Short mmCIF file of N, CA and C in Angstrom, two decimals:
data_model
loop_
_atom_site.label_atom_id
_atom_site.label_comp_id
_atom_site.label_asym_id
_atom_site.label_seq_id
_atom_site.Cartn_x
_atom_site.Cartn_y
_atom_site.Cartn_z
N UNK R 1 -33.56 -24.06 -46.52
CA UNK R 1 -33.35 -23.85 -45.28
C UNK R 1 -32.14 -24.61 -44.45
N UNK R 2 -31.67 -23.76 -43.73
CA UNK R 2 -30.32 -24.27 -42.98
C UNK R 2 -30.42 -25.37 -41.93
N UNK R 3 -29.42 -26.22 -41.83
CA UNK R 3 -29.68 -27.35 -41.05
C UNK R 3 -29.86 -26.79 -39.54
N UNK R 4 -28.99 -25.89 -39.09
CA UNK R 4 -28.67 -25.49 -37.64
C UNK R 4 -29.88 -24.40 -37.34
N UNK R 5 -31.35 -24.16 -38.09
CA UNK R 5 -32.18 -23.52 -37.50
C UNK R 5 -33.16 -24.69 -36.75
N UNK R 6 -33.61 -24.36 -35.47
CA UNK R 6 -34.17 -25.22 -34.77
C UNK R 6 -35.63 -25.29 -35.34
N UNK R 7 -36.18 -24.18 -35.69
CA UNK R 7 -37.68 -24.50 -36.03
C UNK R 7 -37.63 -23.53 -37.52
N UNK R 8 -38.92 -23.74 -38.21
CA UNK R 8 -39.17 -23.16 -39.29
C UNK R 8 -39.92 -21.73 -39.17
N UNK R 9 -39.41 -21.06 -39.80
CA UNK R 9 -40.09 -19.77 -39.76
C UNK R 9 -40.81 -19.40 -41.08
N UNK R 10 -42.16 -19.25 -40.82
CA UNK R 10 -42.82 -18.92 -42.01
C UNK R 10 -43.45 -17.48 -42.12
N UNK R 11 -42.99 -16.86 -43.24
CA UNK R 11 -43.47 -15.64 -43.45
C UNK R 11 -44.68 -15.15 -43.62
N UNK R 12 -45.89 -14.37 -43.21
CA UNK R 12 -47.32 -13.91 -43.38
C UNK R 12 -47.37 -13.32 -44.68
N UNK R 13 -48.22 -13.82 -45.42
CA UNK R 13 -48.40 -12.83 -47.11
C UNK R 13 -49.56 -11.67 -46.72
N UNK R 14 -50.12 -11.63 -45.50
CA UNK R 14 -50.80 -10.43 -45.45
C UNK R 14 -50.20 -9.44 -44.34
N UNK R 15 -49.51 -8.52 -44.64
CA UNK R 15 -48.82 -7.88 -43.74
C UNK R 15 -49.71 -7.19 -43.06
N UNK R 16 -49.36 -6.55 -41.91
CA UNK R 16 -50.16 -5.83 -41.20
C UNK R 16 -51.27 -6.50 -40.16
N UNK R 17 -51.83 -7.78 -40.59
CA UNK R 17 -52.58 -8.66 -39.70
C UNK R 17 -51.97 -9.29 -38.86
N UNK R 18 -51.99 -9.13 -37.43
CA UNK R 18 -51.22 -9.93 -36.64
C UNK R 18 -51.78 -10.86 -36.57
N UNK R 19 -52.93 -11.38 -36.65
CA UNK R 19 -53.61 -12.50 -36.14
C UNK R 19 -53.59 -13.59 -37.57
N UNK R 20 -53.12 -13.03 -38.43
CA UNK R 20 -53.24 -13.94 -40.01
C UNK R 20 -52.09 -15.28 -39.70
N UNK R 21 -52.64 -16.47 -39.82
CA UNK R 21 -51.85 -17.57 -39.79
C UNK R 21 -52.08 -18.31 -41.17
N UNK R 22 -51.19 -18.91 -41.92
CA UNK R 22 -51.34 -19.64 -43.19
C UNK R 22 -51.99 -20.79 -42.68
N UNK R 23 -52.79 -21.30 -43.52
CA UNK R 23 -53.61 -22.50 -43.41
C UNK R 23 -52.62 -23.86 -43.03
N UNK R 24 -51.77 -23.99 -43.73
CA UNK R 24 -51.01 -25.26 -43.75
C UNK R 24 -49.84 -25.20 -42.81
N UNK R 25 -49.33 -24.11 -42.09
CA UNK R 25 -48.23 -23.78 -41.38
C UNK R 25 -48.55 -24.46 -39.81
N UNK R 26 -47.28 -25.41 -39.57
CA UNK R 26 -47.47 -25.87 -38.24
C UNK R 26 -46.62 -24.78 -37.27
N UNK R 27 -47.10 -24.28 -36.32
CA UNK R 27 -46.18 -23.47 -35.57
C UNK R 27 -45.40 -24.63 -34.53
N UNK R 28 -44.17 -24.33 -34.27
CA UNK R 28 -43.34 -25.16 -33.39
C UNK R 28 -43.71 -24.81 -32.05
N UNK R 29 -43.39 -25.76 -31.08
CA UNK R 29 -43.84 -25.68 -29.92
C UNK R 29 -42.29 -25.43 -28.98
N UNK R 30 -42.25 -24.52 -28.13
CA UNK R 30 -40.80 -24.41 -27.47
C UNK R 30 -41.51 -24.26 -25.93
N UNK R 31 -40.73 -25.27 -25.25
CA UNK R 31 -40.74 -25.42 -24.20
C UNK R 31 -39.96 -24.40 -22.99
N UNK R 32 -40.60 -23.99 -21.93
CA UNK R 32 -39.97 -23.11 -21.20
C UNK R 32 -38.46 -23.46 -20.95
N UNK R 33 -37.99 -24.80 -20.79
CA UNK R 33 -36.57 -25.29 -20.40
C UNK R 33 -35.79 -24.81 -21.81
N UNK R 34 -36.41 -24.61 -23.09
CA UNK R 34 -35.52 -24.59 -24.17
C UNK R 34 -35.40 -23.21 -24.69
N UNK R 35 -36.14 -22.13 -23.60
CA UNK R 35 -35.83 -20.53 -24.38
C UNK R 35 -34.73 -20.35 -23.83
N UNK R 36 -33.48 -19.67 -24.75
CA UNK R 36 -32.31 -19.50 -24.20
C UNK R 36 -32.16 -18.24 -23.22
N UNK R 37 -30.96 -17.79 -22.62
CA UNK R 37 -31.11 -16.80 -21.90
C UNK R 37 -31.02 -15.54 -22.54
N UNK R 38 -31.50 -14.51 -22.17
CA UNK R 38 -31.86 -13.03 -22.71
C UNK R 38 -32.90 -13.21 -23.69
N UNK R 39 -33.70 -14.14 -23.77
CA UNK R 39 -35.07 -14.41 -24.44
C UNK R 39 -36.06 -14.47 -23.49
N UNK R 40 -37.33 -13.95 -23.77
CA UNK R 40 -38.41 -13.95 -23.04
C UNK R 40 -39.87 -14.06 -23.71
N UNK R 41 -41.02 -14.19 -22.97
CA UNK R 41 -42.31 -14.16 -23.80
C UNK R 41 -42.65 -12.73 -23.56
N UNK R 42 -43.14 -12.22 -24.60
CA UNK R 42 -43.54 -10.63 -24.36
C UNK R 42 -44.86 -10.62 -25.41
N UNK R 43 -45.77 -9.50 -24.54
CA UNK R 43 -47.10 -9.52 -25.35
C UNK R 43 -47.01 -8.08 -26.03
N UNK R 44 -47.18 -8.30 -27.34
CA UNK R 44 -47.03 -7.02 -28.29
C UNK R 44 -48.31 -6.38 -28.14
N UNK R 45 -48.05 -5.12 -28.39
CA UNK R 45 -49.59 -4.16 -28.38
C UNK R 45 -50.67 -4.61 -28.93
N UNK R 46 -50.59 -5.41 -29.89
CA UNK R 46 -51.53 -5.97 -30.59
C UNK R 46 -52.28 -7.39 -30.08
N UNK R 47 -51.56 -7.51 -28.87
CA UNK R 47 -52.14 -8.57 -28.15
C UNK R 47 -51.43 -10.34 -28.44
N UNK R 48 -50.37 -10.34 -29.14
CA UNK R 48 -49.93 -11.50 -29.69
C UNK R 48 -48.63 -11.72 -28.88
N UNK R 49 -48.52 -12.79 -28.26
CA UNK R 49 -47.62 -13.34 -27.59
C UNK R 49 -46.33 -13.91 -28.32
N UNK R 50 -45.25 -13.39 -28.12
CA UNK R 50 -43.94 -13.90 -28.85
C UNK R 50 -42.61 -13.90 -28.27
N UNK R 51 -41.69 -14.61 -28.73
CA UNK R 51 -40.45 -14.56 -27.94
C UNK R 51 -39.62 -13.32 -28.49
N UNK R 52 -38.97 -12.72 -27.51
CA UNK R 52 -38.31 -11.47 -28.10
C UNK R 52 -36.99 -11.47 -27.03
N UNK R 53 -35.79 -10.68 -27.75
CA UNK R 53 -34.82 -10.49 -26.41
C UNK R 53 -34.95 -9.43 -25.68
N UNK R 54 -35.13 -9.63 -24.54
CA UNK R 54 -34.87 -8.62 -23.32
C UNK R 54 -33.68 -8.10 -22.67
N UNK R 55 -33.91 -6.98 -22.14
CA UNK R 55 -32.57 -6.49 -21.55
C UNK R 55 -32.79 -7.24 -19.96
N UNK R 56 -31.34 -7.66 -19.38
CA UNK R 56 -31.49 -8.23 -18.10
C UNK R 56 -31.84 -7.17 -17.17
N UNK R 57 -32.69 -7.65 -16.14
CA UNK R 57 -33.24 -6.90 -15.04
C UNK R 57 -31.75 -6.29 -14.16
N UNK R 58 -31.68 -5.11 -14.05
CA UNK R 58 -30.67 -4.42 -13.23
C UNK R 58 -30.49 -5.26 -11.86
N UNK R 59 -29.41 -5.23 -11.42
CA UNK R 59 -29.26 -5.54 -10.14
C UNK R 59 -29.80 -5.04 -8.99
N UNK R 60 -30.17 -5.29 -7.92
CA UNK R 60 -30.65 -4.69 -6.83
C UNK R 60 -29.59 -3.85 -6.36
N UNK R 61 -29.97 -2.47 -6.16
CA UNK R 61 -28.90 -1.58 -5.53
C UNK R 61 -28.25 -2.08 -4.30
N UNK R 62 -26.84 -2.18 -4.04
CA UNK R 62 -26.20 -2.85 -2.85
C UNK R 62 -26.41 -1.80 -1.78
N UNK R 63 -26.97 -2.49 -0.61
CA UNK R 63 -27.17 -1.68 0.63
C UNK R 63 -25.92 -1.55 1.32
N UNK R 64 -25.25 -0.41 1.84
CA UNK R 64 -24.01 -0.45 2.38
C UNK R 64 -24.25 -0.81 3.69
N UNK R 65 -23.33 -1.91 4.16
CA UNK R 65 -23.51 -2.16 5.52
C UNK R 65 -22.01 -1.52 6.37
N UNK R 66 -22.61 -1.00 7.50
CA UNK R 66 -21.72 -0.41 8.15
C UNK R 66 -20.49 -1.40 8.88
N UNK R 67 -19.51 -1.01 8.53
CA UNK R 67 -18.24 -2.10 8.98
C UNK R 67 -17.37 -1.52 10.37
N UNK R 68 -17.23 -2.39 11.33
CA UNK R 68 -16.56 -1.61 12.57
C UNK R 68 -15.55 -1.13 12.22
N UNK R 69 -15.08 -0.17 12.84
CA UNK R 69 -13.75 0.56 12.70
C UNK R 69 -12.39 -0.47 13.48
N UNK R 70 -11.53 -0.59 12.73
CA UNK R 70 -10.43 -1.22 13.17
C UNK R 70 -9.71 -0.98 14.21
N UNK R 71 -9.04 -1.53 15.10
CA UNK R 71 -8.31 -1.19 16.14
C UNK R 71 -7.14 -0.74 15.83
N UNK R 72 -6.44 -0.62 14.80
CA UNK R 72 -5.29 -0.09 14.44
C UNK R 72 -5.82 1.44 14.16
N UNK R 73 -6.77 1.63 13.23
CA UNK R 73 -7.34 3.00 12.94
C UNK R 73 -7.66 3.88 14.12
N UNK R 74 -8.37 3.17 15.06
CA UNK R 74 -8.81 4.00 16.61
C UNK R 74 -7.48 4.44 17.14
N UNK R 75 -6.25 3.45 17.02
CA UNK R 75 -5.20 3.77 17.85
C UNK R 75 -4.38 4.94 17.16
N UNK R 76 -4.27 4.90 15.92
CA UNK R 76 -3.77 6.02 14.99
C UNK R 76 -4.50 7.18 15.15
N UNK R 77 -5.68 7.12 15.21
CA UNK R 77 -6.46 8.48 15.39
C UNK R 77 -5.95 8.96 16.63
N UNK R 78 -5.94 8.16 17.82
CA UNK R 78 -5.78 8.83 19.18
C UNK R 78 -4.50 9.21 19.38
N UNK R 79 -3.28 8.51 18.51
CA UNK R 79 -1.82 8.95 18.71
C UNK R 79 -1.50 10.31 17.92
N UNK R 80 -2.42 10.58 16.93
CA UNK R 80 -1.86 11.56 16.00
C UNK R 80 -1.99 12.79 16.83
N UNK R 81 -3.02 13.28 17.82
CA UNK R 81 -2.97 14.63 18.60
C UNK R 81 -1.79 14.48 19.52
N UNK R 82 -1.29 13.58 19.94
CA UNK R 82 -0.41 13.31 20.98
C UNK R 82 0.95 13.26 20.15
N UNK R 83 1.24 12.83 18.93
CA UNK R 83 2.56 13.27 18.22
C UNK R 83 2.55 14.43 17.96
N UNK R 84 1.26 15.04 17.44
CA UNK R 84 1.55 16.34 17.14
C UNK R 84 1.87 17.40 17.95
N UNK R 85 1.20 17.05 19.18
CA UNK R 85 1.59 17.88 20.64
C UNK R 85 3.20 17.81 20.61
N UNK R 86 3.66 16.65 20.67
CA UNK R 86 4.99 16.35 21.06
C UNK R 86 6.12 16.83 19.91
N UNK R 87 5.60 17.02 18.70
CA UNK R 87 6.55 17.70 17.65
C UNK R 87 6.35 19.37 18.23
N UNK R 88 5.28 19.68 18.53
CA UNK R 88 5.07 21.34 18.48
C UNK R 88 6.03 21.48 20.06
N UNK R 89 5.83 20.72 20.98
CA UNK R 89 6.71 21.20 22.20
C UNK R 89 7.98 21.12 22.10
N UNK R 90 8.52 20.02 21.10
CA UNK R 90 9.98 20.06 20.52
C UNK R 90 10.40 21.28 20.13
N UNK R 91 9.63 21.77 19.16
CA UNK R 91 9.62 22.84 18.52
C UNK R 91 9.95 24.25 19.34
N UNK R 92 9.00 24.32 20.16
CA UNK R 92 9.04 25.50 21.23
C UNK R 92 10.02 25.31 22.15
N UNK R 93 10.65 24.11 22.49
CA UNK R 93 11.58 23.80 23.58
C UNK R 93 12.99 24.36 22.38
N UNK R 94 13.06 23.91 21.54
CA UNK R 94 14.50 24.28 20.48
C UNK R 94 14.35 25.63 20.58
N UNK R 95 13.35 26.39 19.98
CA UNK R 95 13.26 27.65 19.85
C UNK R 95 13.68 28.44 21.36
N UNK R 96 13.48 28.12 22.47
CA UNK R 96 13.76 28.59 23.31
C UNK R 96 15.54 28.33 23.86
N UNK R 97 16.15 27.20 23.31
CA UNK R 97 17.30 26.87 23.51
C UNK R 97 18.13 26.94 22.47
N UNK R 98 17.74 27.68 21.49
CA UNK R 98 18.54 28.05 20.46
C UNK R 98 19.86 28.96 20.61
N UNK R 99 19.49 30.39 21.39
CA UNK R 99 20.83 30.72 22.01
C UNK R 99 21.84 30.06 22.55
N UNK R 100 21.06 29.20 23.69
CA UNK R 100 22.11 28.35 24.34
C UNK R 100 22.84 27.46 23.39
N UNK R 101 22.31 26.93 22.38
CA UNK R 101 22.67 25.60 21.37
C UNK R 101 23.90 26.65 20.73
N UNK R 102 23.84 27.95 20.58
CA UNK R 102 24.81 28.46 19.77
C UNK R 102 25.88 28.62 20.47
N UNK R 103 25.93 29.36 21.63
CA UNK R 103 26.92 29.35 22.55
C UNK R 103 27.74 28.34 22.81
N UNK R 104 26.53 27.15 22.72
CA UNK R 104 27.66 25.81 23.10
C UNK R 104 28.48 25.33 21.99
N UNK R 105 27.84 25.63 20.89
CA UNK R 105 28.63 25.22 19.41
C UNK R 105 30.04 26.13 19.37
N UNK R 106 29.81 27.05 19.67
CA UNK R 106 31.18 28.22 19.64
C UNK R 106 32.08 27.58 20.70
N UNK R 107 31.50 27.36 21.99
CA UNK R 107 32.60 26.73 23.03
C UNK R 107 33.19 25.64 22.42
N UNK R 108 32.24 24.63 21.71
CA UNK R 108 33.09 23.53 21.24
C UNK R 108 33.92 23.63 20.35
N UNK R 109 33.85 24.37 19.24
CA UNK R 109 34.60 24.94 18.24
C UNK R 109 35.98 25.47 19.07
N UNK R 110 35.82 26.34 20.26
CA UNK R 110 37.02 26.83 20.65
C UNK R 110 37.71 25.87 21.29
N UNK R 111 37.27 24.82 22.02
CA UNK R 111 37.75 23.58 22.75
C UNK R 111 38.61 22.98 21.64
N UNK R 112 38.02 22.72 20.53
CA UNK R 112 38.45 22.01 19.48
C UNK R 112 39.92 22.53 18.90
N UNK R 113 39.73 23.83 18.57
CA UNK R 113 40.96 24.51 18.30
C UNK R 113 42.09 24.65 19.20
N UNK R 114 41.66 24.77 20.47
CA UNK R 114 42.83 24.78 21.68
C UNK R 114 43.30 23.44 21.36
N UNK R 115 42.38 22.29 21.49
CA UNK R 115 43.21 21.15 21.38
C UNK R 115 44.34 20.78 20.29
N UNK R 116 43.77 21.26 19.11
CA UNK R 116 44.56 21.14 17.88
C UNK R 116 45.80 22.05 18.28
N UNK R 117 45.84 23.01 18.63
CA UNK R 117 46.99 23.85 18.93
C UNK R 117 47.85 23.44 19.83
N UNK R 118 47.15 22.93 20.77
CA UNK R 118 48.03 22.11 21.74
C UNK R 118 48.76 20.92 21.30
N UNK R 119 48.30 20.23 20.56
CA UNK R 119 48.98 19.24 20.14
C UNK R 119 49.94 19.36 18.95
N UNK R 120 50.00 20.60 18.57
CA UNK R 120 51.21 20.91 17.49
C UNK R 120 51.89 21.96 18.07
N UNK R 121 51.64 22.33 19.01
CA UNK R 121 52.58 23.56 19.65
C UNK R 121 53.42 22.92 20.76
N UNK R 122 52.95 21.82 21.44
CA UNK R 122 53.87 21.19 22.54
C UNK R 122 55.22 20.57 22.11
N UNK R 123 55.06 19.63 21.01
CA UNK R 123 56.30 19.01 19.98
C UNK R 123 57.00 19.93 19.96
N UNK R 124 56.72 21.18 19.59
CA UNK R 124 57.53 22.17 18.94
C UNK R 124 58.18 22.86 20.09
N UNK R 125 57.64 23.40 21.08
CA UNK R 125 58.45 23.64 22.58
C UNK R 125 59.35 22.75 23.02
N UNK R 126 59.20 21.46 23.21
CA UNK R 126 60.08 20.38 23.43
C UNK R 126 61.25 20.23 22.39
N UNK R 127 61.03 20.38 21.32
CA UNK R 127 62.06 20.28 20.42
C UNK R 127 63.01 21.46 20.66
N UNK R 128 62.50 22.81 20.89
CA UNK R 128 63.39 23.86 20.87
C UNK R 128 63.96 23.93 22.28
N UNK R 129 63.26 23.47 23.27
CA UNK R 129 63.99 23.31 24.67
C UNK R 129 65.08 22.36 24.83
N UNK R 130 65.36 21.34 23.84
CA UNK R 130 66.19 20.23 23.82
C UNK R 130 67.12 21.24 23.21
N UNK R 131 67.22 21.69 22.26
CA UNK R 131 68.24 22.23 21.08
C UNK R 131 68.74 23.38 22.08
N UNK R 132 68.10 24.13 22.93
CA UNK R 132 68.64 25.12 23.80
C UNK R 132 69.49 24.55 25.07
N UNK R 133 68.97 23.35 25.68
CA UNK R 133 69.88 23.08 26.61
C UNK R 133 70.97 21.74 26.17
N UNK R 134 70.75 21.39 25.14
CA UNK R 134 71.59 20.42 24.77
C UNK R 134 71.12 18.69 25.15
N UNK R 135 71.34 17.87 24.66
CA UNK R 135 70.62 16.34 25.12
C UNK R 135 71.72 15.84 25.69
N UNK R 136 71.50 15.14 26.86
CA UNK R 136 72.07 14.20 27.90
C UNK R 136 73.12 15.15 28.74
N UNK R 137 72.89 16.34 29.11
CA UNK R 137 73.80 17.03 30.00
C UNK R 137 75.03 17.41 29.14
N UNK R 138 74.86 17.91 28.21
CA UNK R 138 76.05 18.40 27.48
C UNK R 138 76.74 18.15 26.32
N UNK R 139 76.30 16.41 26.24
CA UNK R 139 76.82 15.56 25.06
C UNK R 139 76.34 16.18 23.67
N UNK R 140 77.10 15.95 22.86
CA UNK R 140 76.38 16.45 21.36
C UNK R 140 76.60 14.89 20.82
N UNK R 141 75.79 15.23 19.85
CA UNK R 141 75.40 14.12 18.84
C UNK R 141 73.98 13.61 19.30
N UNK R 142 73.79 11.97 18.72
CA UNK R 142 72.58 11.31 19.02
C UNK R 142 73.04 9.83 19.35
N UNK R 143 72.22 9.32 20.05
CA UNK R 143 72.54 7.67 20.85
C UNK R 143 72.29 7.07 19.59
N UNK R 144 73.41 6.06 19.14
CA UNK R 144 73.37 4.82 18.15
C UNK R 144 72.98 3.76 18.85
N UNK R 145 71.99 3.00 18.37
CA UNK R 145 71.77 1.52 18.50
C UNK R 145 72.09 0.67 17.44
N UNK R 146 72.81 -0.27 18.22
CA UNK R 146 72.91 -1.41 16.95
C UNK R 146 72.46 -2.70 17.42
N UNK R 147 72.06 -3.55 16.52
CA UNK R 147 71.59 -4.78 17.06
C UNK R 147 72.13 -5.94 16.12
N UNK R 148 72.37 -7.04 16.85
CA UNK R 148 72.87 -8.15 16.01
C UNK R 148 72.33 -9.46 16.32
N UNK R 149 71.70 -9.98 15.35
CA UNK R 149 70.76 -11.26 15.48
C UNK R 149 71.12 -12.22 14.61
N UNK R 150 71.46 -13.36 15.39
CA UNK R 150 72.20 -15.01 14.37
C UNK R 150 70.92 -16.04 14.75
N UNK R 151 70.83 -16.72 13.73
CA UNK R 151 69.68 -17.89 13.92
C UNK R 151 70.63 -18.83 12.90
N UNK R 152 70.26 -20.19 13.51
CA UNK R 152 70.81 -21.34 12.53
C UNK R 152 69.50 -22.07 11.97
N UNK R 153 69.48 -22.49 10.74
CA UNK R 153 68.39 -23.40 10.34
C UNK R 153 67.34 -22.35 10.20
N UNK R 154 66.33 -23.21 9.14
CA UNK R 154 64.96 -22.56 8.84
C UNK R 154 64.19 -22.06 9.98
N UNK R 155 64.11 -23.01 11.10
CA UNK R 155 63.33 -22.79 12.24
C UNK R 155 64.04 -22.65 13.73
N UNK R 156 65.34 -22.15 13.45
CA UNK R 156 66.14 -22.21 14.54
C UNK R 156 66.02 -20.94 15.62
N UNK R 157 66.37 -21.36 16.62
CA UNK R 157 66.47 -20.27 17.55
C UNK R 157 67.14 -18.97 17.42
N UNK R 158 66.40 -17.74 17.41
CA UNK R 158 67.49 -16.61 16.91
C UNK R 158 68.01 -15.96 18.48
N UNK R 159 69.19 -15.53 18.45
CA UNK R 159 69.92 -14.81 19.47
C UNK R 159 70.32 -13.40 18.94
N UNK R 160 70.33 -12.46 19.79
CA UNK R 160 70.96 -11.06 19.40
C UNK R 160 71.27 -10.46 20.46
N UNK R 161 72.20 -9.36 20.23
CA UNK R 161 72.70 -8.27 21.33
C UNK R 161 72.14 -6.63 20.83
N UNK R 162 72.06 -6.12 21.65
CA UNK R 162 71.64 -4.59 21.46
C UNK R 162 72.73 -3.88 22.15
N UNK R 163 73.53 -3.00 21.38
CA UNK R 163 74.76 -2.15 21.79
C UNK R 163 74.16 -0.74 21.49
N UNK R 164 74.38 -0.01 22.84
CA UNK R 164 74.09 1.56 23.06
C UNK R 164 75.44 2.08 22.59
N UNK R 165 75.63 2.97 21.74
CA UNK R 165 76.90 3.88 21.59
C UNK R 165 76.80 5.26 21.64
#
């Protein structure tokens, strides 16, 4: 017999007779507090009460409780048609404005091309006009500017002269 067995198990000698008890066997007494979880007293079909493993009772079905609708969900639900209507109105407006937008884009490209042409053509025109008339009333050549700067010491004051020739 094992030392961890809490009570003695005595097999019956007459199998099939559920009421047979050996004469010298002493049945253990188990208090209700000592019954482990998952074990319960059951009555067998022959009327004998014994301990047996039982299935735990299923938990009662949860009754769904209605929750109030949060304020953000109500606001979102109310804004959805408004936003959708605004997008639809914008699409309709763009479809009516498309020919005008195409014309405006062509006009903008034309204006940009005119500005680029003016920026490149005006200096060329001025240069050719100067060559044709000559610079400074008939003088030939260009103006020479010389500059002389002198300073004394590392942090001395610098003086200079500019000469036009």
